[in-house]
mmCIF file of C-alpha atoms in Angstrom:
data_model
loop_
_atom_site.group_PDB
_atom_site.id
_atom_site.type_symbol
_atom_site.label_atom_id
_atom_site.label_comp_id
_atom_site.label_asym_id
_atom_site.label_seq_id
_atom_site.Cartn_x
_atom_site.Cartn_y
_atom_site.Cartn_z
ATOM 1 C CA UNK A 1 34.451 2.005 47.908
ATOM 2 C CA UNK A 2 30.849 1.483 46.944
ATOM 3 C CA UNK A 3 30.260 0.552 43.305
ATOM 4 C CA UNK A 4 28.965 3.276 41.008
ATOM 5 C CA UNK A 5 25.163 3.456 41.006
ATOM 6 C CA UNK A 6 23.416 1.849 38.049
ATOM 7 C CA UNK A 7 20.586 3.732 36.388
ATOM 8 C CA UNK A 8 17.749 1.975 34.595
ATOM 9 C CA UNK A 9 15.524 3.915 32.245
ATOM 10 C CA UNK A 10 11.902 3.964 33.155
ATOM 11 C CA UNK A 11 9.612 2.367 30.554
ATOM 12 C CA UNK A 12 8.328 5.743 29.397
ATOM 13 C CA UNK A 13 11.781 7.338 28.982
ATOM 14 C CA UNK A 14 12.654 8.132 25.397
ATOM 15 C CA UNK A 15 15.138 10.754 24.354
ATOM 16 C CA UNK A 16 14.894 12.482 20.989
ATOM 17 C CA UNK A 17 17.961 10.526 19.928
ATOM 18 C CA UNK A 18 16.392 7.154 20.803
ATOM 19 C CA UNK A 19 13.144 8.108 19.036
ATOM 20 C CA UNK A 20 15.090 9.108 15.950
ATOM 21 C CA UNK A 21 17.043 5.855 16.059
ATOM 22 C CA UNK A 22 13.822 3.870 16.312
ATOM 23 C CA UNK A 23 12.361 5.460 13.156
ATOM 24 C CA UNK A 24 15.681 5.014 11.339
ATOM 25 C CA UNK A 25 15.440 1.303 12.127
ATOM 26 C CA UNK A 26 11.835 1.239 10.871
ATOM 27 C CA UNK A 27 12.836 3.084 7.699
ATOM 28 C CA UNK A 28 15.694 0.664 7.112
ATOM 29 C CA UNK A 29 13.330 -2.257 7.630
ATOM 30 C CA UNK A 30 10.968 -0.886 4.972
ATOM 31 C CA UNK A 31 13.851 -0.526 2.511
ATOM 32 C CA UNK A 32 14.782 -4.141 3.221
ATOM 33 C CA UNK A 33 11.156 -5.148 2.593
ATOM 34 C CA UNK A 34 11.260 -3.403 -0.794
ATOM 35 C CA UNK A 35 14.525 -5.129 -1.722
ATOM 36 C CA UNK A 36 13.285 -8.523 -0.536
ATOM 37 C CA UNK A 37 10.034 -8.035 -2.435
ATOM 38 C CA UNK A 38 11.979 -7.117 -5.571
ATOM 39 C CA UNK A 39 14.147 -10.217 -5.206
ATOM 40 C CA UNK A 40 11.148 -12.450 -4.578
ATOM 41 C CA UNK A 41 9.419 -11.084 -7.653
ATOM 42 C CA UNK A 42 12.520 -11.710 -9.734
ATOM 43 C CA UNK A 43 12.976 -15.233 -8.378
ATOM 44 C CA UNK A 44 9.389 -16.334 -8.809
ATOM 45 C CA UNK A 45 9.206 -14.859 -12.307
ATOM 46 C CA UNK A 46 12.383 -16.710 -13.262
ATOM 47 C CA UNK A 47 10.742 -19.914 -12.091
ATOM 48 C CA UNK A 48 7.570 -19.066 -14.027
ATOM 49 C CA UNK A 49 9.587 -18.422 -17.177
ATOM 50 C CA UNK A 50 10.775 -22.062 -17.166
ATOM 51 C CA UNK A 51 7.199 -23.005 -18.040
ATOM 52 C CA UNK A 52 6.535 -21.883 -21.615
ATOM 53 C CA UNK A 53 2.747 -22.108 -21.309
ATOM 54 C CA UNK A 54 1.953 -18.585 -20.041
ATOM 55 C CA UNK A 55 4.934 -16.970 -21.802
ATOM 56 C CA UNK A 56 6.363 -13.601 -20.850
ATOM 57 C CA UNK A 57 3.723 -10.887 -20.455
ATOM 58 C CA UNK A 58 4.061 -8.123 -23.006
ATOM 59 C CA UNK A 59 3.190 -4.463 -23.232
ATOM 60 C CA UNK A 60 -0.545 -3.934 -22.800
ATOM 61 C CA UNK A 61 -1.084 -7.245 -21.003
ATOM 62 C CA UNK A 62 -3.114 -7.495 -17.813
ATOM 63 C CA UNK A 63 -0.036 -8.633 -15.881
ATOM 64 C CA UNK A 64 2.216 -5.763 -16.956
ATOM 65 C CA UNK A 65 -0.509 -3.142 -16.580
ATOM 66 C CA UNK A 66 -1.488 -4.473 -13.178
ATOM 67 C CA UNK A 67 2.098 -4.476 -11.885
ATOM 68 C CA UNK A 68 2.768 -0.958 -13.193
ATOM 69 C CA UNK A 69 -0.469 0.644 -12.023
ATOM 70 C CA UNK A 70 -0.795 -1.183 -8.716
ATOM 71 C CA UNK A 71 2.757 -0.159 -7.816
ATOM 72 C CA UNK A 72 1.744 3.497 -8.239
ATOM 73 C CA UNK A 73 -1.472 2.869 -6.307
ATOM 74 C CA UNK A 74 0.411 1.137 -3.483
ATOM 75 C CA UNK A 75 3.064 3.815 -3.203
ATOM 76 C CA UNK A 76 0.436 6.442 -2.455
ATOM 77 C CA UNK A 77 -0.900 4.197 0.309
ATOM 78 C CA UNK A 78 2.646 3.851 1.666
ATOM 79 C CA UNK A 79 3.007 7.648 1.662
ATOM 80 C CA UNK A 80 -0.271 8.200 3.522
ATOM 81 C CA UNK A 81 0.458 5.411 5.989
ATOM 82 C CA UNK A 82 3.930 6.764 6.709
ATOM 83 C CA UNK A 83 2.500 10.203 7.452
ATOM 84 C CA UNK A 84 -0.177 8.823 9.755
ATOM 85 C CA UNK A 85 2.290 6.567 11.567
ATOM 86 C CA UNK A 86 4.561 9.521 12.318
ATOM 87 C CA UNK A 87 1.824 11.980 13.310
ATOM 88 C CA UNK A 88 -0.791 10.048 15.261
ATOM 89 C CA UNK A 89 -0.935 9.496 18.991
ATOM 90 C CA UNK A 90 -3.528 6.723 18.609
ATOM 91 C CA UNK A 91 -1.965 3.247 19.018
ATOM 92 C CA UNK A 92 -4.596 1.596 16.787
ATOM 93 C CA UNK A 93 -3.927 4.045 13.950
ATOM 94 C CA UNK A 94 -0.164 3.729 14.371
ATOM 95 C CA UNK A 95 -0.308 -0.074 14.193
ATOM 96 C CA UNK A 96 -2.618 -0.077 11.170
ATOM 97 C CA UNK A 97 -0.470 2.477 9.342
ATOM 98 C CA UNK A 98 2.724 0.546 9.988
ATOM 99 C CA UNK A 99 1.161 -2.717 8.801
ATOM 100 C CA UNK A 100 -0.066 -1.097 5.567
ATOM 101 C CA UNK A 101 3.292 0.568 4.952
ATOM 102 C CA UNK A 102 5.232 -2.649 5.537
ATOM 103 C CA UNK A 103 2.954 -4.940 3.527
ATOM 104 C CA UNK A 104 2.514 -2.701 0.510
ATOM 105 C CA UNK A 105 6.203 -1.771 0.345
ATOM 106 C CA UNK A 106 7.044 -5.452 0.049
ATOM 107 C CA UNK A 107 4.397 -5.978 -2.614
ATOM 108 C CA UNK A 108 5.706 -3.048 -4.654
ATOM 109 C CA UNK A 109 9.160 -4.615 -4.600
ATOM 110 C CA UNK A 110 7.716 -7.882 -5.827
ATOM 111 C CA UNK A 111 5.854 -6.251 -8.723
ATOM 112 C CA UNK A 112 8.881 -4.197 -9.766
ATOM 113 C CA UNK A 113 10.897 -7.410 -9.766
ATOM 114 C CA UNK A 114 8.473 -8.911 -12.267
ATOM 115 C CA UNK A 115 8.607 -5.850 -14.493
ATOM 116 C CA UNK A 116 12.400 -5.914 -14.561
ATOM 117 C CA UNK A 117 12.493 -9.529 -15.684
ATOM 118 C CA UNK A 118 9.708 -8.996 -18.194
ATOM 119 C CA UNK A 119 11.728 -6.160 -19.761
ATOM 120 C CA UNK A 120 9.016 -3.616 -19.001
ATOM 121 C CA UNK A 121 9.279 -0.090 -17.525
ATOM 122 C CA UNK A 122 8.288 0.353 -13.891
ATOM 123 C CA UNK A 123 5.589 2.840 -14.861
ATOM 124 C CA UNK A 124 3.298 3.043 -17.840
ATOM 125 C CA UNK A 125 4.157 5.671 -20.408
ATOM 126 C CA UNK A 126 0.517 6.227 -21.323
ATOM 127 C CA UNK A 127 -2.831 6.383 -19.573
ATOM 128 C CA UNK A 128 -3.489 4.336 -16.466
ATOM 129 C CA UNK A 129 -5.720 1.281 -16.517
ATOM 130 C CA UNK A 130 -5.727 0.628 -20.261
ATOM 131 C CA UNK A 131 -5.191 -3.037 -19.376
ATOM 132 C CA UNK A 132 -8.689 -3.085 -17.898
ATOM 133 C CA UNK A 133 -10.984 -3.439 -20.885
ATOM 134 C CA UNK A 134 -14.095 -4.290 -18.872
ATOM 135 C CA UNK A 135 -15.807 -2.333 -16.042
ATOM 136 C CA UNK A 136 -14.671 -3.388 -12.576
ATOM 137 C CA UNK A 137 -17.185 -5.197 -10.440
ATOM 138 C CA UNK A 138 -18.934 -2.616 -8.291
ATOM 139 C CA UNK A 139 -17.060 0.224 -10.010
ATOM 140 C CA UNK A 140 -18.876 0.787 -13.271
ATOM 141 C CA UNK A 141 -17.116 3.349 -15.408
ATOM 142 C CA UNK A 142 -13.714 2.818 -13.808
ATOM 143 C CA UNK A 143 -12.594 0.193 -16.289
ATOM 144 C CA UNK A 144 -11.406 0.683 -19.826
ATOM 145 C CA UNK A 145 -8.812 2.896 -21.470
ATOM 146 C CA UNK A 146 -8.311 6.304 -19.936
ATOM 147 C CA UNK A 147 -11.190 6.030 -17.466
ATOM 148 C CA UNK A 148 -10.660 7.925 -14.213
ATOM 149 C CA UNK A 149 -12.575 8.240 -10.945
ATOM 150 C CA UNK A 150 -15.030 11.101 -10.620
ATOM 151 C CA UNK A 151 -12.835 12.950 -8.087
ATOM 152 C CA UNK A 152 -10.101 13.448 -10.685
ATOM 153 C CA UNK A 153 -7.580 11.073 -9.097
ATOM 154 C CA UNK A 154 -5.566 8.947 -11.519
ATOM 155 C CA UNK A 155 -6.989 5.601 -10.359
ATOM 156 C CA UNK A 156 -9.909 4.317 -8.262
ATOM 157 C CA UNK A 157 -9.557 5.020 -4.553
ATOM 158 C CA UNK A 158 -6.521 7.263 -4.875
ATOM 159 C CA UNK A 159 -6.421 10.609 -3.092
ATOM 160 C CA UNK A 160 -6.044 13.886 -4.945
ATOM 161 C CA UNK A 161 -3.242 16.353 -4.268
ATOM 162 C CA UNK A 162 -5.704 18.548 -2.382
ATOM 163 C CA UNK A 163 -6.764 15.639 -0.168
ATOM 164 C CA UNK A 164 -3.167 14.757 0.621
ATOM 165 C CA UNK A 165 -2.488 18.382 1.524
ATOM 166 C CA UNK A 166 -5.532 18.370 3.806
ATOM 167 C CA UNK A 167 -4.302 15.186 5.524
ATOM 168 C CA UNK A 168 -0.966 16.865 6.244
ATOM 169 C CA UNK A 169 -2.709 19.943 7.634
ATOM 170 C CA UNK A 170 -4.781 18.069 10.240
ATOM 171 C CA UNK A 171 -3.817 16.936 13.718
ATOM 172 C CA UNK A 172 -5.203 14.712 16.445
ATOM 173 C CA UNK A 173 -8.499 12.921 15.985
ATOM 174 C CA UNK A 174 -9.298 14.896 12.824
ATOM 175 C CA UNK A 175 -6.148 13.577 11.155
ATOM 176 C CA UNK A 176 -6.862 10.029 12.343
ATOM 177 C CA UNK A 177 -10.395 10.082 10.955
ATOM 178 C CA UNK A 178 -9.404 11.597 7.616
ATOM 179 C CA UNK A 179 -6.583 9.078 7.247
ATOM 180 C CA UNK A 180 -9.034 6.225 7.857
ATOM 181 C CA UNK A 181 -11.480 7.698 5.338
ATOM 182 C CA UNK A 182 -8.828 8.145 2.645
ATOM 183 C CA UNK A 183 -7.251 4.743 3.234
ATOM 184 C CA UNK A 184 -10.604 2.953 3.307
ATOM 185 C CA UNK A 185 -11.526 4.433 -0.069
ATOM 186 C CA UNK A 186 -8.011 3.643 -1.319
ATOM 187 C CA UNK A 187 -8.343 -0.018 -0.298
ATOM 188 C CA UNK A 188 -11.767 -0.362 -1.921
ATOM 189 C CA UNK A 189 -10.388 0.896 -5.235
ATOM 190 C CA UNK A 190 -7.277 -1.254 -4.903
ATOM 191 C CA UNK A 191 -9.177 -4.450 -4.147
ATOM 192 C CA UNK A 192 -11.353 -3.927 -7.218
ATOM 193 C CA UNK A 193 -8.192 -3.654 -9.339
ATOM 194 C CA UNK A 194 -6.705 -6.721 -7.650
ATOM 195 C CA UNK A 195 -9.896 -8.681 -8.300
ATOM 196 C CA UNK A 196 -9.752 -7.764 -11.986
ATOM 197 C CA UNK A 197 -6.122 -8.862 -12.161
ATOM 198 C CA UNK A 198 -6.925 -12.107 -10.376
ATOM 199 C CA UNK A 199 -9.795 -12.832 -12.753
ATOM 200 C CA UNK A 200 -7.831 -12.108 -15.938
ATOM 201 C CA UNK A 201 -4.353 -13.589 -15.408
ATOM 202 C CA UNK A 202 -3.103 -17.084 -16.175
ATOM 203 C CA UNK A 203 0.206 -16.597 -14.327
ATOM 204 C CA UNK A 204 0.155 -18.398 -10.999
ATOM 205 C CA UNK A 205 2.369 -15.941 -9.112
ATOM 206 C CA UNK A 206 0.332 -12.928 -10.214
ATOM 207 C CA UNK A 207 -2.825 -14.741 -9.179
ATOM 208 C CA UNK A 208 -1.234 -15.588 -5.818
ATOM 209 C CA UNK A 209 -0.275 -11.962 -5.113
ATOM 210 C CA UNK A 210 -3.694 -10.625 -6.084
ATOM 211 C CA UNK A 211 -5.348 -13.156 -3.777
ATOM 212 C CA UNK A 212 -3.048 -12.042 -0.967
ATOM 213 C CA UNK A 213 -4.021 -8.410 -1.594
ATOM 214 C CA UNK A 214 -7.712 -9.279 -1.536
ATOM 215 C CA UNK A 215 -7.390 -11.097 1.780
ATOM 216 C CA UNK A 216 -5.196 -8.555 3.593
ATOM 217 C CA UNK A 217 -6.937 -5.432 2.306
ATOM 218 C CA UNK A 218 -10.356 -6.996 2.818
ATOM 219 C CA UNK A 219 -9.533 -7.522 6.489
ATOM 220 C CA UNK A 220 -8.202 -3.960 6.779
ATOM 221 C CA UNK A 221 -11.358 -2.580 5.152
ATOM 222 C CA UNK A 222 -13.443 -4.243 7.873
ATOM 223 C CA UNK A 223 -11.069 -2.942 10.550
ATOM 224 C CA UNK A 224 -11.142 0.632 9.232
ATOM 225 C CA UNK A 225 -14.921 0.689 9.064
ATOM 226 C CA UNK A 226 -14.989 -0.333 12.717
ATOM 227 C CA UNK A 227 -12.392 2.276 13.702
ATOM 228 C CA UNK A 228 -14.382 4.991 11.953
ATOM 229 C CA UNK A 229 -17.566 3.924 13.700
ATOM 230 C CA UNK A 230 -15.810 3.982 17.070
ATOM 231 C CA UNK A 231 -14.773 7.563 16.363
ATOM 232 C CA UNK A 232 -18.259 8.659 15.317
ATOM 233 C CA UNK A 233 -17.309 9.046 11.661
ATOM 234 C CA UNK A 234 -18.449 7.551 8.362
ATOM 235 C CA UNK A 235 -16.643 6.575 5.137
ATOM 236 C CA UNK A 236 -16.273 9.173 2.413
ATOM 237 C CA UNK A 237 -19.191 9.266 -0.042
ATOM 238 C CA UNK A 238 -18.743 7.308 -3.263
#
């Protein structure tokens, strides 16, 4: 008797179940990144605390304010990137969105790890950006207590609720372009905050993370400008 025929899936075959499984794996990986980031933040802060020179950052410090506010800022980027990753057919957009989602999820975990060991809440109970007492370079008016961007978003670069709703309403190239525009503006605001944190902290691990943000987001800013140009679009006006 001849052996039973063996069937090999073609490269393009993908059932709904396999697609669902793939995104479950990606989602699980992002959760792991958040947990690992949290653990890394806790570990490195414990090591920092053995050196009494910097001390433990307190309420109102640059380090605590940066970790609280940048976590909120990052989580919006993760939300936008997750939406774009799931709804684009453009491989370049999908790759960019996944990279942003993965990187910033890990960084959020790291910052929340610091806050836990510093005995600080994960989010500020007052106004955003009160830890920034000087105007940000290139963003005059965005520094200082209670200052907000002109579009009404809580922090520089962040999208408004209306803009997020618009992103979810678009499809195809229009969605890709608007995602790039929102994320480019988001990165510009975030890098200005990271630069301020880098310039005003004496804690080595905080300085290391802010430098990492400046490098990775700086490269993504250049990439997104190029992707917009390729698609015949321009950044959002300041």
